[in-house]
Short mmCIF file of C-alpha atoms in Angstrom, two decimals:
data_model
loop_
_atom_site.label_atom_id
_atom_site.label_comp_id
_atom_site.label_asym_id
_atom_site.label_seq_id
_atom_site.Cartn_x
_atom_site.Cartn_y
_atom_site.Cartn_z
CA UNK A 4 -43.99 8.70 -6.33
CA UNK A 5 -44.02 12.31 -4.96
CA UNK A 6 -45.03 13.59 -7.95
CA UNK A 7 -47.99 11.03 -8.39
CA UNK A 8 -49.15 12.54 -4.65
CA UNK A 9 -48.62 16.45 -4.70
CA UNK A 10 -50.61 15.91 -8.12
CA UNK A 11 -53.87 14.06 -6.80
CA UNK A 12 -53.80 16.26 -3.78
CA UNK A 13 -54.13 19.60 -6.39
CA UNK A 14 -56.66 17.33 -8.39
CA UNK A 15 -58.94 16.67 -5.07
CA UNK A 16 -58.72 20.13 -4.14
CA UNK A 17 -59.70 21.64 -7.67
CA UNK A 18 -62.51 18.99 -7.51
CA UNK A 19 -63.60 20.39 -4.33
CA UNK A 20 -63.61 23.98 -5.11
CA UNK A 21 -65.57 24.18 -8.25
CA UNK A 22 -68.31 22.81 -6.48
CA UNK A 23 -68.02 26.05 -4.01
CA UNK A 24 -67.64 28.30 -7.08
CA UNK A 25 -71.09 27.50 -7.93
CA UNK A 26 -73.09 27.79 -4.66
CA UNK A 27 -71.68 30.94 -4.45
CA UNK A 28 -72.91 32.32 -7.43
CA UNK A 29 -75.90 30.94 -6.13
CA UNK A 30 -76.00 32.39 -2.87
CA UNK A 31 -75.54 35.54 -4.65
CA UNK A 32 -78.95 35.29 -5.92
CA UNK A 33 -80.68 33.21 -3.21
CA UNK A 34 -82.13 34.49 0.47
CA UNK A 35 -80.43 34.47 3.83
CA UNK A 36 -81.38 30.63 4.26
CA UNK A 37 -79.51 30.05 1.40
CA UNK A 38 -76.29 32.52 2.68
CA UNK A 39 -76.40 30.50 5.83
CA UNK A 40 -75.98 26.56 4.19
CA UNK A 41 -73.30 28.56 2.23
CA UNK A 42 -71.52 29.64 5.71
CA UNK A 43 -71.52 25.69 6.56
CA UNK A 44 -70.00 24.96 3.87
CA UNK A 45 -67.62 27.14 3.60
CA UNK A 46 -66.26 26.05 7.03
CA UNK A 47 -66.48 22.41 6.04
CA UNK A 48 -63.86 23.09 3.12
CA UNK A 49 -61.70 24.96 5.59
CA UNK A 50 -61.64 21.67 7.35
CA UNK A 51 -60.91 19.33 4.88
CA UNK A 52 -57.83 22.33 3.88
CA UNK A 53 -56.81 21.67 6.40
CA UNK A 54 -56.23 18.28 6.10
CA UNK A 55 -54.90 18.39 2.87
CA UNK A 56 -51.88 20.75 4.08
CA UNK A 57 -51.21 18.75 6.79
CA UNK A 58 -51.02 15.77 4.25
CA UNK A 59 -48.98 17.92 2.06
CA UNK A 60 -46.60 18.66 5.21
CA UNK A 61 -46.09 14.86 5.82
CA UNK A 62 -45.03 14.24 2.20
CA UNK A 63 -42.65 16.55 1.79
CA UNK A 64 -41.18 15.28 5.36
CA UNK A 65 -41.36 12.07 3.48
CA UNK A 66 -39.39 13.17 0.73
CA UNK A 67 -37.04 14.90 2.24
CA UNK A 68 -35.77 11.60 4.15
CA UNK A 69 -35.86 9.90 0.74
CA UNK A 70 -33.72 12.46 -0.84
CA UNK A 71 -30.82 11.93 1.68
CA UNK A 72 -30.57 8.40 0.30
CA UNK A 73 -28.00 8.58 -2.58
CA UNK A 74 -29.04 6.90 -5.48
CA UNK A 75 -27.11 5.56 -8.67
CA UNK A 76 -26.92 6.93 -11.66
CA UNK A 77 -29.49 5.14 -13.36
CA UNK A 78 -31.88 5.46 -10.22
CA UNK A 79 -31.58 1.56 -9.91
CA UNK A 80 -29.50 1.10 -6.77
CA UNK A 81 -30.92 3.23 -3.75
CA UNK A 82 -28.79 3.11 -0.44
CA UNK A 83 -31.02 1.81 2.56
CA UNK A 84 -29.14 4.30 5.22
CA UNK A 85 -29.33 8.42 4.86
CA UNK A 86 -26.04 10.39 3.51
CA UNK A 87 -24.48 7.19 2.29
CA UNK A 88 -24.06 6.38 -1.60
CA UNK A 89 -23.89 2.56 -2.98
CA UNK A 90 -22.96 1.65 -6.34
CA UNK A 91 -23.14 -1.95 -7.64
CA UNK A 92 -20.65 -2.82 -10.46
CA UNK A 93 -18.98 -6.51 -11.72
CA UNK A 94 -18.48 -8.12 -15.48
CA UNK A 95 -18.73 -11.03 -17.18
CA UNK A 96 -15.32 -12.44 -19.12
CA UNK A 97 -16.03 -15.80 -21.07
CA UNK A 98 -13.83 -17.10 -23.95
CA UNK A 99 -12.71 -20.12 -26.18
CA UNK A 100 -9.18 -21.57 -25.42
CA UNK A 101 -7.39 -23.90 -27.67
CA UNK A 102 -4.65 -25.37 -26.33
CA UNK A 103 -1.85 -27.78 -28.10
CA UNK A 104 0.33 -29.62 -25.12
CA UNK A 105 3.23 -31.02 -27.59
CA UNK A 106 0.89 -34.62 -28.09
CA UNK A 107 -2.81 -32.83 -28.37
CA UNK A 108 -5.36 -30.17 -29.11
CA UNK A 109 -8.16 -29.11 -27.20
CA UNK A 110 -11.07 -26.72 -27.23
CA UNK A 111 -12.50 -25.52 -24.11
CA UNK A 112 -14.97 -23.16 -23.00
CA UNK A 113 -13.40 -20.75 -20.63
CA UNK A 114 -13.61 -18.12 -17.61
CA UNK A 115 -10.82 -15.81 -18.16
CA UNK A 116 -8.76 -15.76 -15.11
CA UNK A 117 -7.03 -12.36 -16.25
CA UNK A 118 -9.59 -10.87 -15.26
CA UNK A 119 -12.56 -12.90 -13.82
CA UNK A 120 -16.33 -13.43 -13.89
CA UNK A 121 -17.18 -11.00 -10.77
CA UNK A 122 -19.78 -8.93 -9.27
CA UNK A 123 -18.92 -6.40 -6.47
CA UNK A 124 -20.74 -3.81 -4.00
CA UNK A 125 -18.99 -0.16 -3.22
CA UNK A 126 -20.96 1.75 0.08
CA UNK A 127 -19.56 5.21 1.42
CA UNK A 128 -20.78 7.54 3.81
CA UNK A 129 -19.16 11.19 4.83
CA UNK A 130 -19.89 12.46 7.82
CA UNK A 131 -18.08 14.99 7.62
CA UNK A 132 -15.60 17.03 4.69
CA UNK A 133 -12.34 15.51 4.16
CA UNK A 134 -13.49 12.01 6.27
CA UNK A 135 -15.43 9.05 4.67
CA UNK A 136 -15.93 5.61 5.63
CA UNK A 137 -16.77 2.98 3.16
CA UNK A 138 -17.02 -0.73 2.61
CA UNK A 139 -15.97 -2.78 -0.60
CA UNK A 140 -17.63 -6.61 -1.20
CA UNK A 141 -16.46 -8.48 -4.38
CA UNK A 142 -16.75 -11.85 -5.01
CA UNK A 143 -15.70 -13.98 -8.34
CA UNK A 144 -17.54 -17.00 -9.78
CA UNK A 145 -15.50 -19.12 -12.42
CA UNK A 146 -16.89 -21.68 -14.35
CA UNK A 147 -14.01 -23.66 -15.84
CA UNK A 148 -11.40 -21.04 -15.21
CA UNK A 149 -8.37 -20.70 -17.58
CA UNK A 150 -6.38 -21.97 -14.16
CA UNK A 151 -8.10 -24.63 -13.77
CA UNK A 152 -8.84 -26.91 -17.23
CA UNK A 153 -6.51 -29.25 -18.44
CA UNK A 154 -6.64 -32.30 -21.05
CA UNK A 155 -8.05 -34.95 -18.34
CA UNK A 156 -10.74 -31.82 -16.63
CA UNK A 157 -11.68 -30.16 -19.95
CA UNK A 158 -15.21 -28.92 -18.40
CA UNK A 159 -17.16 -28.58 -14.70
CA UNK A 160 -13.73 -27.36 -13.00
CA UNK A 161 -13.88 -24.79 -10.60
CA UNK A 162 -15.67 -24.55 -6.72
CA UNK A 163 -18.84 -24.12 -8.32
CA UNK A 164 -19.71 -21.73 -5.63
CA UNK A 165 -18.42 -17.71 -5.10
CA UNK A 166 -15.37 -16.83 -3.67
CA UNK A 167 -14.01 -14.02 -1.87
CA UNK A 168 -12.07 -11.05 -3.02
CA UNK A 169 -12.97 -8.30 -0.71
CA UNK A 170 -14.35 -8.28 2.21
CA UNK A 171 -13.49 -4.70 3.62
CA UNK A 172 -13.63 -1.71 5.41
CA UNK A 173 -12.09 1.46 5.05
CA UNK A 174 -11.23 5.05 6.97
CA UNK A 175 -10.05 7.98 4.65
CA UNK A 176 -9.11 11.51 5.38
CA UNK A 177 -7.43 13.81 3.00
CA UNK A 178 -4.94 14.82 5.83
CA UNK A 179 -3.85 11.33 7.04
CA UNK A 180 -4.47 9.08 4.28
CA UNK A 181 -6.56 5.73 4.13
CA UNK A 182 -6.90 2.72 6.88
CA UNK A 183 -8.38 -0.60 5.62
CA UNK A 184 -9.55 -3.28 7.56
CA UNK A 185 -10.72 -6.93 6.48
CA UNK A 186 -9.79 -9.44 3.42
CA UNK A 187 -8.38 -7.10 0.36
CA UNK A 188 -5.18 -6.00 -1.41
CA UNK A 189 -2.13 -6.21 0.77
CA UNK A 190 0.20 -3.37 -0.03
CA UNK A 191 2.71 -5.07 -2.24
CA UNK A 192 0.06 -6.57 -4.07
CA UNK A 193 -0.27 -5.57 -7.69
CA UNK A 194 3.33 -4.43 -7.89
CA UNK A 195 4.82 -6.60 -10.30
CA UNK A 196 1.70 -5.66 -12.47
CA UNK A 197 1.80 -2.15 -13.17
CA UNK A 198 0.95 -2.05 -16.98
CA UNK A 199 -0.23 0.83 -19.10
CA UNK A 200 -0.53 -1.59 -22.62
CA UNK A 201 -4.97 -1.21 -22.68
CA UNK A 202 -4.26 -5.30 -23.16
CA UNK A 203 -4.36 -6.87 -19.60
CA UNK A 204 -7.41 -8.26 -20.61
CA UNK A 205 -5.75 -11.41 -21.98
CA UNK A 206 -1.85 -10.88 -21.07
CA UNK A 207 0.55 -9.23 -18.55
CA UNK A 208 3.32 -10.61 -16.39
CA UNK A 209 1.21 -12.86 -14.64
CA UNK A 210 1.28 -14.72 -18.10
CA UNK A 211 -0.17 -18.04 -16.07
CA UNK A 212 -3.42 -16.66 -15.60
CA UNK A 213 -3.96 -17.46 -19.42
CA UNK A 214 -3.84 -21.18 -18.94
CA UNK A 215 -2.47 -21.93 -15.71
CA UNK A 216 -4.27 -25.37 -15.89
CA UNK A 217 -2.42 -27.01 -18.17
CA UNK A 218 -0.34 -29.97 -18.33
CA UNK A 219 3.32 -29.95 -19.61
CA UNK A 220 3.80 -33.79 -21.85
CA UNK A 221 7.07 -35.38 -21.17
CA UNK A 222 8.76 -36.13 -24.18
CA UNK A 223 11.01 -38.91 -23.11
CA UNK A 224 7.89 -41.13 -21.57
CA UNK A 225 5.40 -39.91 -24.27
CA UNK A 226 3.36 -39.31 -20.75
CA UNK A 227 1.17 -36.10 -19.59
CA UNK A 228 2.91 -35.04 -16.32
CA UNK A 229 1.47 -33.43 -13.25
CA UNK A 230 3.50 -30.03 -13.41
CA UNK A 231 1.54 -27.16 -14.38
CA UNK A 232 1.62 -23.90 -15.92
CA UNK A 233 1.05 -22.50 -13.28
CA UNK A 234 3.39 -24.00 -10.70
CA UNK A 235 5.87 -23.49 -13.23
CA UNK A 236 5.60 -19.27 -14.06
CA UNK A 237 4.99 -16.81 -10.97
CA UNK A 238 5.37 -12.85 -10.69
CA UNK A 239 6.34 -12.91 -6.83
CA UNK A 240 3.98 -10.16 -6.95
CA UNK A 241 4.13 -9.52 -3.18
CA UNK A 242 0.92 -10.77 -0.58
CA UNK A 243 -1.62 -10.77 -2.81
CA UNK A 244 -5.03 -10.39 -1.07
CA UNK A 245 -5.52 -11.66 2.49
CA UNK A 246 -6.93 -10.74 5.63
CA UNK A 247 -5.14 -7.30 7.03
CA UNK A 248 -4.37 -4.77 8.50
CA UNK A 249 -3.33 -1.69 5.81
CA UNK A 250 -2.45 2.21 5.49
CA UNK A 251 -1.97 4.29 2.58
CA UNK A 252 -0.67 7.25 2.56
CA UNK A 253 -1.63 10.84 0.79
CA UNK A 254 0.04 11.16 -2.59
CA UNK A 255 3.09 13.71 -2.45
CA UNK A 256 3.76 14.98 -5.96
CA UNK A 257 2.91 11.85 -7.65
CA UNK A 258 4.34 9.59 -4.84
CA UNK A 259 2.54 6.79 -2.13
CA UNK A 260 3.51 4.42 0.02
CA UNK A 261 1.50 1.76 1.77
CA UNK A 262 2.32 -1.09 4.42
CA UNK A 263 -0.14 -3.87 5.55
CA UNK A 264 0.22 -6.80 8.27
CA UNK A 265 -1.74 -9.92 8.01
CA UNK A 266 -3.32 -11.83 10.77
CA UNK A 267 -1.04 -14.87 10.23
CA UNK A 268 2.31 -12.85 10.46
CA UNK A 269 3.59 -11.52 6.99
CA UNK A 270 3.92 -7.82 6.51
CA UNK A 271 4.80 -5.46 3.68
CA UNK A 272 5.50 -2.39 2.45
CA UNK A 273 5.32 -0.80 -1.18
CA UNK A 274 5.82 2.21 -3.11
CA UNK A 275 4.02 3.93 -5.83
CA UNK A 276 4.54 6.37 -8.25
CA UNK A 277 2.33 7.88 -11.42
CA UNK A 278 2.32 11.08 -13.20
CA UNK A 279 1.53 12.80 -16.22
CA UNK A 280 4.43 14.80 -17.92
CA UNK A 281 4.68 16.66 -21.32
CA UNK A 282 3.57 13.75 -23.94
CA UNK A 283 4.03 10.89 -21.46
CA UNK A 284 2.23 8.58 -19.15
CA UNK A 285 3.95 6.66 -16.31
CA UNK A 286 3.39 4.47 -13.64
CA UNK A 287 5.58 2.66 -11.10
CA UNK A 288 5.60 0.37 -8.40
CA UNK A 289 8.33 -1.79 -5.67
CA UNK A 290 7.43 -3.96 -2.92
CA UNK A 291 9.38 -5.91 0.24
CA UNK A 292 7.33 -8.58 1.18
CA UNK A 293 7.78 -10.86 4.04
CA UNK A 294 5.68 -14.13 4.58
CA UNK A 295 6.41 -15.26 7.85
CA UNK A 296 4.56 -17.97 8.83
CA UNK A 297 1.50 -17.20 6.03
CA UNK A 298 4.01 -19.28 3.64
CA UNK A 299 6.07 -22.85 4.56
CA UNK A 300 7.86 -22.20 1.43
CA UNK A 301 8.82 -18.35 1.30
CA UNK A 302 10.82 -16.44 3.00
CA UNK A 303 10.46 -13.40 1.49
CA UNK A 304 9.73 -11.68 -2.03
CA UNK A 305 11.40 -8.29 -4.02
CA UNK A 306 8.64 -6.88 -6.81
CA UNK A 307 8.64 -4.27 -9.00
CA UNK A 308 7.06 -3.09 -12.35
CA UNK A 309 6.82 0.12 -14.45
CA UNK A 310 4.99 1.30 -17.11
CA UNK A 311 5.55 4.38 -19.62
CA UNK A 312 2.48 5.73 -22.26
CA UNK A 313 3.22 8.01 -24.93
CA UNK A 314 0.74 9.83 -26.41
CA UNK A 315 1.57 8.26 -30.08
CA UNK A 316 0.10 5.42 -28.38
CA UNK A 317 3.00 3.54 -27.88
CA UNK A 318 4.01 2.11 -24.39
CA UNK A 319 6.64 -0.08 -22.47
CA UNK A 320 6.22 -2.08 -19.29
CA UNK A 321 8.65 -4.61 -17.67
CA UNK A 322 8.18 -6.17 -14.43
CA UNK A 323 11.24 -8.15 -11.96
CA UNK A 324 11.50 -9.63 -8.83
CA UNK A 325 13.30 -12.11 -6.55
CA UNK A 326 11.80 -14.60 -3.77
CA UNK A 327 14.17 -16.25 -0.93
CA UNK A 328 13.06 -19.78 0.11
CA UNK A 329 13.07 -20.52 3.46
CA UNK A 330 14.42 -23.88 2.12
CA UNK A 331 17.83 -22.84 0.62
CA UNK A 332 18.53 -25.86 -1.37
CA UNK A 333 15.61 -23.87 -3.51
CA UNK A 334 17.57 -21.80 -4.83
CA UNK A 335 16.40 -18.32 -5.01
CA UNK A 336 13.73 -17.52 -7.34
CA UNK A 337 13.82 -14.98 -10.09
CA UNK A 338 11.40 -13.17 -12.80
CA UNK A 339 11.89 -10.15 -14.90
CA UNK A 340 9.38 -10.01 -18.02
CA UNK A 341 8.85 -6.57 -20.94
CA UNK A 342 6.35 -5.58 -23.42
CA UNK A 343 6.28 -3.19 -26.18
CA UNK A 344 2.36 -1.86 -26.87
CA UNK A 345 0.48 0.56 -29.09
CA UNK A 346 -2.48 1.69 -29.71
CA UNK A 347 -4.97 4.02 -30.90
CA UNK A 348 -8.17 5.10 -32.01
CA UNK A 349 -8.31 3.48 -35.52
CA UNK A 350 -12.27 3.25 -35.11
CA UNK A 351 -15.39 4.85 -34.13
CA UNK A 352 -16.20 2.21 -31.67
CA UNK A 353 -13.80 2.11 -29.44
CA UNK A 354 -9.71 1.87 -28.77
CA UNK A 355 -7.88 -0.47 -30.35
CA UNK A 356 -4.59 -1.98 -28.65
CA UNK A 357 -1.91 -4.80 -29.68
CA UNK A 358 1.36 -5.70 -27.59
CA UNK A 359 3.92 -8.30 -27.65
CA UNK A 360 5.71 -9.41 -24.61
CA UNK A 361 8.21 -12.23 -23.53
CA UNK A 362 8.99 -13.36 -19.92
CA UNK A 363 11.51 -15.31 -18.11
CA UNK A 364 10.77 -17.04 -14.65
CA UNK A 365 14.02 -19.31 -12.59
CA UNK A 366 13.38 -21.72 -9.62
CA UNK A 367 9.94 -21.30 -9.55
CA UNK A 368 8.07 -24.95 -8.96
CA UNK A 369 12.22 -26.42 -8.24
CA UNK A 370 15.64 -25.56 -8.21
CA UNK A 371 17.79 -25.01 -12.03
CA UNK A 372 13.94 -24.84 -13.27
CA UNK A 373 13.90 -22.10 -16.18
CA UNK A 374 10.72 -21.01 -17.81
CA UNK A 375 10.10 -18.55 -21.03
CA UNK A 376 7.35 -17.61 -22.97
CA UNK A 377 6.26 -14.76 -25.39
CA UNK A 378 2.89 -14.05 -26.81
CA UNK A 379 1.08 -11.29 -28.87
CA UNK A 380 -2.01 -9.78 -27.71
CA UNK A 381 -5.25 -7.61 -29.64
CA UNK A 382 -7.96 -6.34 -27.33
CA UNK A 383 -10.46 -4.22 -29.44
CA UNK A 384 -13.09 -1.54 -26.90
CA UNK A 385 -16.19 -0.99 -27.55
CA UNK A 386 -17.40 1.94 -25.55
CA UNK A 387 -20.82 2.16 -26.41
CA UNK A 388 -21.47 -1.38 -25.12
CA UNK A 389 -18.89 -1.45 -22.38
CA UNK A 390 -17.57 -4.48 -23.47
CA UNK A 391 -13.48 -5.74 -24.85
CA UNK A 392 -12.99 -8.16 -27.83
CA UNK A 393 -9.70 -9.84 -26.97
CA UNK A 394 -7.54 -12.33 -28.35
CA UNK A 395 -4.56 -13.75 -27.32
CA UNK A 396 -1.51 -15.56 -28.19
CA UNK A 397 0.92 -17.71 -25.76
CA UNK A 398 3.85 -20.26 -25.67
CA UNK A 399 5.51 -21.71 -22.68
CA UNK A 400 8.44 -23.66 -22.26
CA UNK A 401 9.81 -25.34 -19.27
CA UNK A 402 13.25 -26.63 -19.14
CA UNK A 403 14.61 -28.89 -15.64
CA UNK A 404 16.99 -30.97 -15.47
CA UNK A 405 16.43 -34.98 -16.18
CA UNK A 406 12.88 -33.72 -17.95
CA UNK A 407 12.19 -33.00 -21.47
CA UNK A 408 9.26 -31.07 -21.94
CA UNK A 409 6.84 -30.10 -24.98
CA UNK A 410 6.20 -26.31 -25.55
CA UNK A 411 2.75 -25.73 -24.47
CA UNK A 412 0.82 -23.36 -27.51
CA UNK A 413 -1.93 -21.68 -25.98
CA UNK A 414 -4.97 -19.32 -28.15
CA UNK A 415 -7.66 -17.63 -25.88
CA UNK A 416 -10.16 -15.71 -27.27
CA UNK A 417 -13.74 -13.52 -26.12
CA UNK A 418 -15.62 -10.91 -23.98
CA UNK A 419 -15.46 -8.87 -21.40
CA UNK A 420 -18.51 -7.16 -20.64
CA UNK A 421 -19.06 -3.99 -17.54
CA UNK A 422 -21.38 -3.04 -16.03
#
């Protein structure tokens, strides 16, 4: 748009001084009546000179103001305050499941609660070096989520509506570390989760997030039964995201820590670790987290998780943690969970990952409950389109006492597209 104006203002004044370029080699030859319209003329183009500097003047003003706006990188996104940057990001993650409870099959058409359907805003500002202040807004939409579907709901499930994920604010210096404010991550969340595999896409120790929805068929009465997947299998990884109160501190040779209090009463704390030595990756993570009154059913909950990369392409993770009810005919609740990845460029496109993993989870949904599974994961990149091919692999079992249960075999396949 500036361009388009600095242009039409050289055009108008080219237009306007040929013109002159003429009368005066007319004047050159013509009387003193002649030099004297010439004189009039000449101070009329001052004039209008003039004006066209001081219209020059206010452009460049103009643009000056517009040029404090950050923009994104495709020129798409422009921030409506000066000195502050947006950015505008989400993805799209829709897949086929089949599932087989023990009694049937089913096909259904699936948001992948891995990682969900979501769209998100970023803002910053700096007023000054080494302090920013930003904002984060991301909300999910799931149409029949992979938690949600079972045999009786096999389409239309889900709050057809958004739902929060962040809502927050942030403070960050490089000498004092980062303040957050609003719904988000609580410290200890993520920590049973660390995972370096390139396949959480469609499996890590959260392994209920694959099909969370389904029903478990009692053997004994040939009946489907109300218990879940996902009442049944549970990381205990920490808070999760709530509304709180949070500080992170600067990273001291590879090490964080971070502690967050919610609204209702919980609190946590959590450590982090990741560095990059000789031929390996690695990652690492612990949590304390206390519910207080946010839960009616925990007490509190140990997490932990690491995750080592080599740079054959091979990795391991493993995840554990504990839970105390506040209910102690519970029991206590228990998880630990491992999987061995690789992978590697094997085409032009994009990495290419596999991983197999097994899990067990104790006194989860009820006391002397015990539930495994293992599964086998591909997820195939394609960097040019921004976008994962995954496909998945899953079996849960559930064994309590007085109940026989059939093996639930779960497939989930599709896309996840960035942008």
């Amino acid at each position: 748009m500036l361009k388009s104006k600095i242009l039409m203002l050289c055009f108008v004044t080219l237009i306007t001084f040929f013109p002159l370029t003429g009368i005066m080699a007319t004047a050159m030859a013509s009387d003193a009546e002649t030099l004297e319209r010439l004189e009039k003329i000449i101070k009329q183009q001052q004039t209008q000179i003039e004006v066209l500097q001081k219209q020059m003047s206010e452009i460049k003003a103009q643009s000056m103001d517009t040029g404090s706006m950050a923009k994104s990188p495709s020129g798409l996104v422009i921030s409506g305050k000066k000195n502050t940057s947006v950015t505008l990001y989400g993805q799209v993650n829709r897949g086929v499941m089949v599932v087989d409870d023990g009694d049937k099959t089913n096909i259904y058409q699936v948001d992948n609660d891995n990682s969900s359907t979501r769209i998100g805003i970023l803002g910053s500002a700096k007023p000054t070096d080494g302090l920013e202040i930003g904002t984060k807004i991301e909300v999910q939409f799931e149409s029949n989520s992979t938690a949600d579907v079972d045999r009786n709901n096999r389409r239309g499930q889900g709050s057809n509506n958004f739902t929060k994920r962040h809502l927050d604010l942030f403070l960050k210096s490089n000498p004092f570390g980062k303040f957050s404010l609003g719904f988000g991550s609580t410290a200890s969340d993520s920590t049973s989760e660390t995972d370096l595999s390139g396949t959480t896409v469609i499996g890590y120790s959260a392994v209920a997030d694959m099909a969370g929805g389904q029903l478990f068929y009692n053997k004994t009465t040939n009946a489907l039964t109300t218990t879940t997947v996902g009442s049944a299998f549970s990381n205990m990884d920490g808070l999760g995201r709530d509304d709180r109160i949070r500080y992170d501190s600067p990273a001291f040779y590879g090490f964080s820590a971070a502690s967050s209090y919610i609204a209702d009463g919980g609190g946590d704390i959590a450590l982090r670790y990741g560095t990059k030595f000789n031929q390996f990756k690695m990652a690492a993570a612990a949590a304390y987290a206390n519910h207080g009154s946010t839960s009616t059913k925990i007490q509190y909950q140990l997490s932990s998780s690491f995750s080592v990369l080599h740079d054959s392409g091979v990795s391991l993770s493993a995840s554990a943690g504990s839970r105390e009810y506040k209910n102690d005919t519970n029991g206590d609740g228990l998880f630990y969970y491992a999987k061995l990845g690789y992978q590697m460029n094997y085409f032009s496109i994009g990495k290419t990952a596999f991983a197999i993993d097994y899990g067990n989870y104790e006194d989860v949904a009820q006391v002397n409950d015990e539930a495994t599974t293992f599964g086998a994961q591909f997820v195939q990149n394609l960097k040019e389109w921004n976008t994962e091919y995954y496909i998945g692999l899953r079996q849960y079992s559930l064994d309590r006492d007085s109940t026989d249960y059939e093996d639930i075999n779960a497939l989930l396949s599709g896309f996840r597209v960035k942008f």
